mmCIF file of C-alpha atoms in Angstrom:
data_model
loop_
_atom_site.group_PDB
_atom_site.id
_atom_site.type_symbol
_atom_site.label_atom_id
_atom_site.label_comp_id
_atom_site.label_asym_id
_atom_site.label_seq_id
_atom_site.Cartn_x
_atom_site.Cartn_y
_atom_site.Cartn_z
ATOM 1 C CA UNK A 10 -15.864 -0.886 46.689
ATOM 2 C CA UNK A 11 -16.478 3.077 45.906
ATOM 3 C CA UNK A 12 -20.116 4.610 46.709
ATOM 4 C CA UNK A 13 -20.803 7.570 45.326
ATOM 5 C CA UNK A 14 -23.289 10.508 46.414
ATOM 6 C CA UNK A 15 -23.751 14.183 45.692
ATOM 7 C CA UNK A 16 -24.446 16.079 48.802
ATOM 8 C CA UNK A 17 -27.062 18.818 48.502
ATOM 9 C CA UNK A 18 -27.892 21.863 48.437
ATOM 10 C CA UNK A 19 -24.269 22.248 48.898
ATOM 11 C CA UNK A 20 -23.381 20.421 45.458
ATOM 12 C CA UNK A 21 -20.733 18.056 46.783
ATOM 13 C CA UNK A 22 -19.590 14.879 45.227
ATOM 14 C CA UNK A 23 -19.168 12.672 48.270
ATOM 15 C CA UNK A 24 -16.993 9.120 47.372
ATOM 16 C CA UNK A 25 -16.692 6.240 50.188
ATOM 17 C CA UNK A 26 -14.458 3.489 50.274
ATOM 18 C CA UNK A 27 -15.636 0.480 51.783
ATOM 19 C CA UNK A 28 -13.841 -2.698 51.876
ATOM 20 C CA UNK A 29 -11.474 -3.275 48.954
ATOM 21 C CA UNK A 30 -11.411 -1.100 46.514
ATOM 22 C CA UNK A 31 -10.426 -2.403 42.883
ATOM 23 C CA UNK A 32 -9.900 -0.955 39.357
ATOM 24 C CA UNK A 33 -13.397 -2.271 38.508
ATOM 25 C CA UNK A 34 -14.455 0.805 41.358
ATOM 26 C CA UNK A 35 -12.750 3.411 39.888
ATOM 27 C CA UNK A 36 -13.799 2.534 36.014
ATOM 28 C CA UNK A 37 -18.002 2.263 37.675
ATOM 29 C CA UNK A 38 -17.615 5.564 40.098
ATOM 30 C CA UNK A 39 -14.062 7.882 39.436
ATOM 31 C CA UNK A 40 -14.118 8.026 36.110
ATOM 32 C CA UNK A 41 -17.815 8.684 35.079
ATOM 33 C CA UNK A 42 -18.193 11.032 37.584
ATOM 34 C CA UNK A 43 -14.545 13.051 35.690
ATOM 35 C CA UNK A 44 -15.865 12.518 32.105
ATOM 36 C CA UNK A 45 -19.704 14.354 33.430
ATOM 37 C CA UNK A 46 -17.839 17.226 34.705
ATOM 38 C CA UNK A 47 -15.760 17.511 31.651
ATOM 39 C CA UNK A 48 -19.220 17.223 29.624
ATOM 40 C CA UNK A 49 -21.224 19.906 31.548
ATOM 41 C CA UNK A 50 -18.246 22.357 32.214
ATOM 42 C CA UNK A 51 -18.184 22.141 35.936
ATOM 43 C CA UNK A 52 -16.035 22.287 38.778
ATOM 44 C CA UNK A 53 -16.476 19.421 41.646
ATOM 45 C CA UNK A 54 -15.717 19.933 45.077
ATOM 46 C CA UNK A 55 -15.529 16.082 46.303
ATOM 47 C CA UNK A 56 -15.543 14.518 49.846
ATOM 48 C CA UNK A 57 -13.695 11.494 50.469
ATOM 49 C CA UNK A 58 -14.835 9.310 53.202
ATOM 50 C CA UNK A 59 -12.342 6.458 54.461
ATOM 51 C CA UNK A 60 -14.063 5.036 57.341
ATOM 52 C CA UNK A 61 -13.124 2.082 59.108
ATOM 53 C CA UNK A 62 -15.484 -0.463 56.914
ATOM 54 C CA UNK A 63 -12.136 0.109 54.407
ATOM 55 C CA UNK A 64 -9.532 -2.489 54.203
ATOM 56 C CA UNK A 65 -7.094 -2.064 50.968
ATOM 57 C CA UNK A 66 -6.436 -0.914 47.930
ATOM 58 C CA UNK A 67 -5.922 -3.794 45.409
ATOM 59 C CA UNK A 68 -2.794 -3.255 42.663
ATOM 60 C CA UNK A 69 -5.244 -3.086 39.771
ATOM 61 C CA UNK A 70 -6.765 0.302 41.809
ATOM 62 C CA UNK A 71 -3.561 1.506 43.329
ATOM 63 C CA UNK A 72 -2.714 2.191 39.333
ATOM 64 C CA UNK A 73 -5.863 3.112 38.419
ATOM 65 C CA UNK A 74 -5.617 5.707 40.684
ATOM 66 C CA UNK A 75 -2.178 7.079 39.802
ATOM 67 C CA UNK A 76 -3.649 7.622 35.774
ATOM 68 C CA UNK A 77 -7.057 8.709 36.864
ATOM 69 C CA UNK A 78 -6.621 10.823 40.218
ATOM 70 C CA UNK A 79 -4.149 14.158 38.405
ATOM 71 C CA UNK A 80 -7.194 14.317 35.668
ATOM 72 C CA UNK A 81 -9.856 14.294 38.232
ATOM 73 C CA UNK A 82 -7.893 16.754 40.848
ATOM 74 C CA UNK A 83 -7.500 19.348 38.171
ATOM 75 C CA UNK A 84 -11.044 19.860 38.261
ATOM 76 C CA UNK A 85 -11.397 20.233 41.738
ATOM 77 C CA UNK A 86 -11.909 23.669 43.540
ATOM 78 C CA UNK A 87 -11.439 21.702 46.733
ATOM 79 C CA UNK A 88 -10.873 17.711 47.711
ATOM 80 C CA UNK A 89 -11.525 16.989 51.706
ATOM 81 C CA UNK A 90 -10.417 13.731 53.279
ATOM 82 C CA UNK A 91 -11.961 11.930 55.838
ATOM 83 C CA UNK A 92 -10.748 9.403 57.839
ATOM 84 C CA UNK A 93 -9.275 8.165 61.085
ATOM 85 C CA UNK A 94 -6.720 5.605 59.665
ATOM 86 C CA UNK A 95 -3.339 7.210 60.497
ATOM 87 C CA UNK A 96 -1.574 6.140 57.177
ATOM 88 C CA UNK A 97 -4.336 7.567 55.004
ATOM 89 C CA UNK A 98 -4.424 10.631 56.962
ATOM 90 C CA UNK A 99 -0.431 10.986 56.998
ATOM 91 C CA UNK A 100 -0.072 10.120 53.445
ATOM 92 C CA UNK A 101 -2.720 12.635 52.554
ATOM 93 C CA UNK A 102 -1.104 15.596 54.342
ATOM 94 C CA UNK A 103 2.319 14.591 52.599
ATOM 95 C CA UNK A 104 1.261 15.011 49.460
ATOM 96 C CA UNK A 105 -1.034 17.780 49.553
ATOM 97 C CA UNK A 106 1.525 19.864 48.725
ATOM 98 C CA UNK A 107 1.831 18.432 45.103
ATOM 99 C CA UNK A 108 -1.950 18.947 44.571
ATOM 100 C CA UNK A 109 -2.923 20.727 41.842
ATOM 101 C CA UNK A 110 -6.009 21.683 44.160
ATOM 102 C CA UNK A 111 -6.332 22.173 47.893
ATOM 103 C CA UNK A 112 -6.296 19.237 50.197
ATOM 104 C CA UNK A 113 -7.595 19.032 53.661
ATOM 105 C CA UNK A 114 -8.045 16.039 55.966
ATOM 106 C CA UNK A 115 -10.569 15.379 58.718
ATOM 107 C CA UNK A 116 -10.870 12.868 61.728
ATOM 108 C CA UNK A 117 -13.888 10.371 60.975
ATOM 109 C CA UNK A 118 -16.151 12.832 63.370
ATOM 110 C CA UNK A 119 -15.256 15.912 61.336
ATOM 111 C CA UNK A 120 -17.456 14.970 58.844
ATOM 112 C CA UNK A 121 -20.078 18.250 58.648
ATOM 113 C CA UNK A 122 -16.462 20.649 59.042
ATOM 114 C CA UNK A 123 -15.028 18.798 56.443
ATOM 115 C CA UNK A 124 -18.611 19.692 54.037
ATOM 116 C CA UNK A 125 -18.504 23.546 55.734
ATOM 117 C CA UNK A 126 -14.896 23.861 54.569
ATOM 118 C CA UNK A 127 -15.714 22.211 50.950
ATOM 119 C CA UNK A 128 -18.963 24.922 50.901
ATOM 120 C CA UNK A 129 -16.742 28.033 51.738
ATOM 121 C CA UNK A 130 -14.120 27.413 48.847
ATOM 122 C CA UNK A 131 -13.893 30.541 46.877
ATOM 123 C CA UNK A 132 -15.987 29.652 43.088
ATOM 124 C CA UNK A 133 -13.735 29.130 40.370
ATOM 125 C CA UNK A 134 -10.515 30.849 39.890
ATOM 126 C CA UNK A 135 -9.083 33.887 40.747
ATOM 127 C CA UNK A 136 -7.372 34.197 37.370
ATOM 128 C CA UNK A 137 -9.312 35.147 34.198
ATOM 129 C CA UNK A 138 -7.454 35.776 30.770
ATOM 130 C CA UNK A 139 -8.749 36.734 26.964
ATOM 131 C CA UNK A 140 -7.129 36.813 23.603
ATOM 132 C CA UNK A 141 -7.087 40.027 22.226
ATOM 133 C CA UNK A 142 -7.567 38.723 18.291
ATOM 134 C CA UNK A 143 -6.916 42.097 17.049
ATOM 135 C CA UNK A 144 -3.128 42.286 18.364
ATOM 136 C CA UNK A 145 -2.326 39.177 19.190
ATOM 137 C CA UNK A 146 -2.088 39.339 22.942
ATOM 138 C CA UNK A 147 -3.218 37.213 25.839
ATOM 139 C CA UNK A 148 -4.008 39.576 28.826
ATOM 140 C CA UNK A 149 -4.463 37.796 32.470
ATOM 141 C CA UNK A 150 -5.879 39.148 35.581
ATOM 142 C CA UNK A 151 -4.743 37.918 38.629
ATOM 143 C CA UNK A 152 -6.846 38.196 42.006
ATOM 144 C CA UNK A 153 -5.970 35.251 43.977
ATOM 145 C CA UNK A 154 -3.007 32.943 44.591
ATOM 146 C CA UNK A 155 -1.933 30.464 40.929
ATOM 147 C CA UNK A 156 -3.132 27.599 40.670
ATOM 148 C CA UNK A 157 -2.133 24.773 38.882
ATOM 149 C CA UNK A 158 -5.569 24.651 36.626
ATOM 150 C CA UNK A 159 -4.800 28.311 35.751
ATOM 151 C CA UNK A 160 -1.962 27.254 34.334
ATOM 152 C CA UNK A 161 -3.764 24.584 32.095
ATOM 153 C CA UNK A 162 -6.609 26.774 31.187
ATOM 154 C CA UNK A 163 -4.088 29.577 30.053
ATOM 155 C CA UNK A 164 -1.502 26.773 28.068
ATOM 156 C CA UNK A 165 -5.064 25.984 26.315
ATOM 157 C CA UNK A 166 -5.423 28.811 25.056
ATOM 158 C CA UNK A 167 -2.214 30.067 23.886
ATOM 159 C CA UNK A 168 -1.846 26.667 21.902
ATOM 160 C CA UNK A 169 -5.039 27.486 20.612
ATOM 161 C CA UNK A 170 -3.364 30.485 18.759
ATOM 162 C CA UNK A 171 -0.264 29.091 18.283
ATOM 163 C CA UNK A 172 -1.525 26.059 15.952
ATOM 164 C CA UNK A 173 -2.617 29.303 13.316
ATOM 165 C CA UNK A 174 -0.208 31.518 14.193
ATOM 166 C CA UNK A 175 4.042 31.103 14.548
ATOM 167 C CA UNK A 176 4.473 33.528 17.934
ATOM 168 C CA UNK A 177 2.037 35.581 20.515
ATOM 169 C CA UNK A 178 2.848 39.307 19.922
ATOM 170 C CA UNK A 179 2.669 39.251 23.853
ATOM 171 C CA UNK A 180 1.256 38.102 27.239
ATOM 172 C CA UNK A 181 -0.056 41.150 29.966
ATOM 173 C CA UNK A 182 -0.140 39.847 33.527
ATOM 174 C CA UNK A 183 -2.434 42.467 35.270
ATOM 175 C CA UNK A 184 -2.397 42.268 39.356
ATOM 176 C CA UNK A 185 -2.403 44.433 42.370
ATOM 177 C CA UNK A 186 0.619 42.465 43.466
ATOM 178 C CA UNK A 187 1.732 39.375 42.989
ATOM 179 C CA UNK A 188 -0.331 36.665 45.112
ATOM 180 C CA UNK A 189 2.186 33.689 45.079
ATOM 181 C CA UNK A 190 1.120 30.351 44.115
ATOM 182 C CA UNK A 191 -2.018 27.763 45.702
ATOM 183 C CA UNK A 192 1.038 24.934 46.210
ATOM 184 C CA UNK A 193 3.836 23.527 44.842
ATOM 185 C CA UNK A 194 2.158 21.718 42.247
ATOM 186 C CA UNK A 195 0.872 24.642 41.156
ATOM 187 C CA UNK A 196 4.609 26.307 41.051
ATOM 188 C CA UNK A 197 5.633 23.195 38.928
ATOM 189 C CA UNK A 198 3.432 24.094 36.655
ATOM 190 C CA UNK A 199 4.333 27.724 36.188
ATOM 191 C CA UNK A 200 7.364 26.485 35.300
ATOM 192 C CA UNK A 201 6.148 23.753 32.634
ATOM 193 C CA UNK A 202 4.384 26.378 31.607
ATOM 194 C CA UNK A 203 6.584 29.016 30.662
ATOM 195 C CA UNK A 204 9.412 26.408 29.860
ATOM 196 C CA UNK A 205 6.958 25.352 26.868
ATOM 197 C CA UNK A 206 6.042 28.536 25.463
ATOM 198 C CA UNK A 207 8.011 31.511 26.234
ATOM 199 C CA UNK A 208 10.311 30.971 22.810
ATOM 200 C CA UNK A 209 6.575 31.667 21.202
ATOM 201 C CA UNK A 210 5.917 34.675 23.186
ATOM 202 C CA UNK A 211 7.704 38.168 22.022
ATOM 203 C CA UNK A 212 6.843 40.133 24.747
ATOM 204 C CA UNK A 213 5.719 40.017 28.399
ATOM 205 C CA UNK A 214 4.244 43.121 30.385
ATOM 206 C CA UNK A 215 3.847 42.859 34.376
ATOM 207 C CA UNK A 216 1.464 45.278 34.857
ATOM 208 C CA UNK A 217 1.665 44.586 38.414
ATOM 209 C CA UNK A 218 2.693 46.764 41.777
ATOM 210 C CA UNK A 219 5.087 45.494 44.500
ATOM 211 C CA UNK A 220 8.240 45.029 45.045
ATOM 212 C CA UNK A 221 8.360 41.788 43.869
ATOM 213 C CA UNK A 222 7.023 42.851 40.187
ATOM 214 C CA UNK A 223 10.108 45.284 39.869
ATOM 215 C CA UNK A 224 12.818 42.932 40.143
ATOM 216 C CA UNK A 225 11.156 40.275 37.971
ATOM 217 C CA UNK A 226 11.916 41.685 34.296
ATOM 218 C CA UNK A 227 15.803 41.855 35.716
ATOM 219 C CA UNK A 228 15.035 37.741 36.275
ATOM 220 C CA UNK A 229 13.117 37.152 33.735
ATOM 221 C CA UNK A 230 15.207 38.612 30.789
ATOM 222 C CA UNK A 231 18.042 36.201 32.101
ATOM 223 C CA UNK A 232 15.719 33.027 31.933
ATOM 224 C CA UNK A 233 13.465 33.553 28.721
ATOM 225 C CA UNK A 234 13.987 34.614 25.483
ATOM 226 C CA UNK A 235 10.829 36.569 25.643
ATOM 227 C CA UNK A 236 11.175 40.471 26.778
ATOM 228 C CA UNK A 237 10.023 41.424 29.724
ATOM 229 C CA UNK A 238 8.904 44.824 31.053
ATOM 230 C CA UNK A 239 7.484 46.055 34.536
ATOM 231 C CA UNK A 240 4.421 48.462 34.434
ATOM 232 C CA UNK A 241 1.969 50.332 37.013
ATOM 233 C CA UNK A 242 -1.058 48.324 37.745
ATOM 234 C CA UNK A 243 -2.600 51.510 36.690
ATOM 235 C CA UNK A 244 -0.772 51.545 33.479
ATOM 236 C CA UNK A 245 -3.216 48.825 31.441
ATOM 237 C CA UNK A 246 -3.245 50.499 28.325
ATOM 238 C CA UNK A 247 0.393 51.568 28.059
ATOM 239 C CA UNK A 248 1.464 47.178 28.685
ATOM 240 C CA UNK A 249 -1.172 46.049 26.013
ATOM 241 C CA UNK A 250 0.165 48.650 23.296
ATOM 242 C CA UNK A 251 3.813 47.344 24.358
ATOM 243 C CA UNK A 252 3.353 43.940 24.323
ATOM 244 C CA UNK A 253 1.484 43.783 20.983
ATOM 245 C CA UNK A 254 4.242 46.392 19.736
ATOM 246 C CA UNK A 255 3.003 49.390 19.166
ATOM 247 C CA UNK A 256 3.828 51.722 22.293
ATOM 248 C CA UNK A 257 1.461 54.252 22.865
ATOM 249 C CA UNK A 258 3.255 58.368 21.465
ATOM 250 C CA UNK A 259 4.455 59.535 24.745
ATOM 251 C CA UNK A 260 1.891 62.612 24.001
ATOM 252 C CA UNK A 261 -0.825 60.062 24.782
ATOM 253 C CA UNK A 262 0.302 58.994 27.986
ATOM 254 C CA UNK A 263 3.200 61.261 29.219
ATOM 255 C CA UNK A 264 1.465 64.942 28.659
ATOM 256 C CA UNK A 265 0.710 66.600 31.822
ATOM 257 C CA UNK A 266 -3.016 66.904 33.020
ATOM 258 C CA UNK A 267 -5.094 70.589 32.945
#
């Protein structure tokens, strides 16, 4: 069976398995606890406990899991796992990779690290992004390394636009340099991502420093049939009037200063 508790002050949804755990367990305990964060907007930061009261998973769960578990990770800021059962813990650190949120496992006496580690996860993302209704463009700042969620929040709301409108005049990617991604899940999704809607998107500014950012465009205009262009961090204002096609005069920008 699942238990479920929410471990305060630090705001922690803590699941145990104990014994068997069936499909019946994840429809009572996974799922309500999914559909409430859905309802009230909220991230969850959950604690797994696999002691050694746990025997199996029965078939019924093991697919239960497989439909409910991507839903419920992509509103995690944070999922740690603890447990002393070697194939639990080796499976675990396998496919953390592929997690669209980080994963971390604990021995069975690593239980208050395991809730210190859940507590110090950063809150929410470290990418924000608006649609500028005026022009047409979706601008994204970019403070911390991609996540996979990002990437959902941001397809969101470009399909938002797109079920009105045929194309985005443009996308601005704003960033002191480019942070990488959380994992590889969250890579895979980049890709989805752009794979699904750069034919939609005219134009794409990287308003971005590093040496990274000036070799993407030469990539970039290879792989999408959007155009790409490489700005200055500092140079904001010049990307947006690009990418929703109306350059700023070069008086505006280029004139030397008094």
């Amino acid at each position: 069976m699942l238990k479920y508790a929410k471990e305060t002050p630090a705001g922690i949804d803590v699941v145990q398995a104990i014994g068997t755990v069936s499909k019946a367990d994840y429809e009572a305990v996974v799922k309500p606890l999914v559909d409430e964060a859905r309802r009230e907007g909220r991230r969850l930061r959950v604690l797994c406990e696999i002691g050694p009261e746990f025997r199996s998973f029965t078939p019924g769960a093991g697919w239960e899991d497989l439909k409910v578990a991507p839903a419920a990770m992509r509103l995690c800021d944070g999922c740690a796992v603890v447990s002393d059962a070697g194939w639990i813990r080796e499976t675990t650190r396998l496919a953390r990779f592929l997690m669209p949120c980080p994963v971390h496992v604990f021995g069975g006496q690593e239980r208050e690290e395991a809730v210190a580690w859940l507590t110090s996860l950063p809150a929410g993302s470290g990418v924000s992004h608006r649609l500028l209704p005026d022009s047409g463009v979706l601008l994204v700042e970019v403070e911390r390394p991609l996540r996979a969620q990002d990437f959902e929040a941001l397809a969101a709301t470009a399909d938002d636009w797109l079920r009105s409108h045929d194309t985005l005049a443009g996308v601005v990617i704003h960033a002191r340099g480019f942070p990488g991604w959380e994992n590889l899940a969250s890579l895979f999704r980049h890709v989805r991502c752009v794979r699904g809607h750069h034919r939609k998107v005219e134009r794409i500014a990287l308003a971005v420093d590093g040496q990274v950012a000036a070799v993407a465009p030469r990539l970039a205009n290879h792989l999408v049939r959007s155009e790409v262009r490489r700005f200055a961090y500092d140079e904001l204002d010049d990307a947006l009037a690009w990418a929703a096609g109306t350059p700023r005069p070069a008086a505006e920008h280029d004139a030397p200063q008094p």
